Amino acid sequence: MQAVVLAGGRCSRFWPLNKRHKTLLKIMGKPLIFYTIDGLRKLGIKEVIVVQGVKKEIEKELKKYRLAGLKIQYVVQAKPKGMGNALWQARNLIKGQFLVLNAERVDIEEIISNLKSQMSGLKGLLFGQKTENPQLYGMARIKGDRILGIVEKPKKGKEPSNIKVIGVYLLEPKFFNFYQKVKKSQYDFEHALSCYVKKNYVRIKILKKSEKETLSLKYPWHLFQVQRYLFDKFLRKKIENSAKIAKNAIVKGNVYIGRNVKIFEGAVVKGPCYIGDNSVIGNNCLIREYVDLEKNCLVGAMAEVSRSIFQEDVHCHSGYFGDSIFGRGCRLGAGTITANVRIDRKEIRSGVKTGLRSLGAICGEDTKTGIHCSFMPGTLVGPGSQIYPQTLVKGNIGR
């Protein structure tokens, strides 16, 4: 069986972390798309077709990693015209029954593993799960174990069911015959799929309540959920030999410390945490609870970082960084504070509902702040922004 991995879209809802494709964001030193493709490899799939954008950033990044026994081919989607158009670019490489999935599907191994032996000979198979937020997803119209159609992001009260389609599809090449006939639009894949399931008996597998909810990566704060999943599954305690840790520094719990890392006197690191190669943790810092620091990061003296994600080459000094994400190359002046909880403890909004009561700042690549800047909960800052010293930042800026 082949798999088609879709990684060619604009990721517009993932602003301000969408300067590159969202699956090139890294957790524990590897891009998200690596975990997706490695999951397919572990399922026994031998051939993967990746649909990417014209800059070919996915191809350039994946070539840095070893995926033994897997053949990867790349095709380009010239313009981000939706999922159907992306899949269409791969049609000439597809030989038979194939899987289609989005590149952020890092939990694909768990979704498919118990059903692999049942897939042979099926006209199609989709996967669904109950949701309380149907307006965010494609919702399934079903009868028994058969899917009859998909309604994309229905309005409240118009939902065909409470089952969302989770973005993993088993199809046959004749699906393209149906795709050719539908009117082309952003949701032409869903329209073609609805036509296909009317003519063919396509099953839907609804994940049970006992199974973990599948991961979503629609908005940038969803990266926290993905990070926790990957930490819990893959993070292993290890300190590389070249790391230098002061005698009175404390490293406790499940912590990975990479090559040439320096941890200075008085610092405390409480896992689960990942500290990438060549990073520096200054005097009397506190790093705790699901912190991911990619390579070449600097956390200066007297800083606290909790439940946050720093991409490569992020530097900060004294201050507090909680439930926050910083893109590559950010520079955060001394005394920077990210407020991560509303004073009334209610849900934080960031243009839309987040479903979170703890959320700090999310800053795009190369954001720079002066000293003593403060971020209100749920603040989003566009890439390349420069923030003047002693500024109170709130809302969405730099878009």
PDB file of N, CA and C in Angstrom, residues 73 119 167 177 289 352:
ATOM      1  N   GLN A  73       8.737   9.818  -2.574  1.00  0.00           N
ATOM      2  CA  GLN A  73       8.708  10.606  -3.803  1.00  0.00           C
ATOM      3  C   GLN A  73       8.010  11.935  -3.507  1.00  0.00           C
ATOM      4  N   MET A 119      -7.962  -3.929   5.795  1.00  0.00           N
ATOM      5  CA  MET A 119      -8.086  -2.926   4.748  1.00  0.00           C
ATOM      6  C   MET A 119      -8.110  -3.504   3.336  1.00  0.00           C
ATOM      7  N   GLY A 167      -9.394  12.980   8.949  1.00  0.00           N
ATOM      8  CA  GLY A 167      -8.360  13.305   7.972  1.00  0.00           C
ATOM      9  C   GLY A 167      -7.452  12.161   7.587  1.00  0.00           C
ATOM     10  N   ASN A 177     -11.689   9.598 -10.876  1.00  0.00           N
ATOM     11  CA  ASN A 177     -12.752   9.764 -11.873  1.00  0.00           C
ATOM     12  C   ASN A 177     -13.861  10.654 -11.337  1.00  0.00           C
ATOM     13  N   GLU A 289       8.272  21.316  33.267  1.00  0.00           N
ATOM     14  CA  GLU A 289       6.996  20.801  32.757  1.00  0.00           C
ATOM     15  C   GLU A 289       6.808  21.020  31.255  1.00  0.00           C
ATOM     16  N   VAL A 352     -10.373  33.714  18.075  1.00  0.00           N
ATOM     17  CA  VAL A 352     -11.397  32.668  18.194  1.00  0.00           C
ATOM     18  C   VAL A 352     -11.236  32.023  19.564  1.00  0.00           C
TER      19      VAL A 352
END
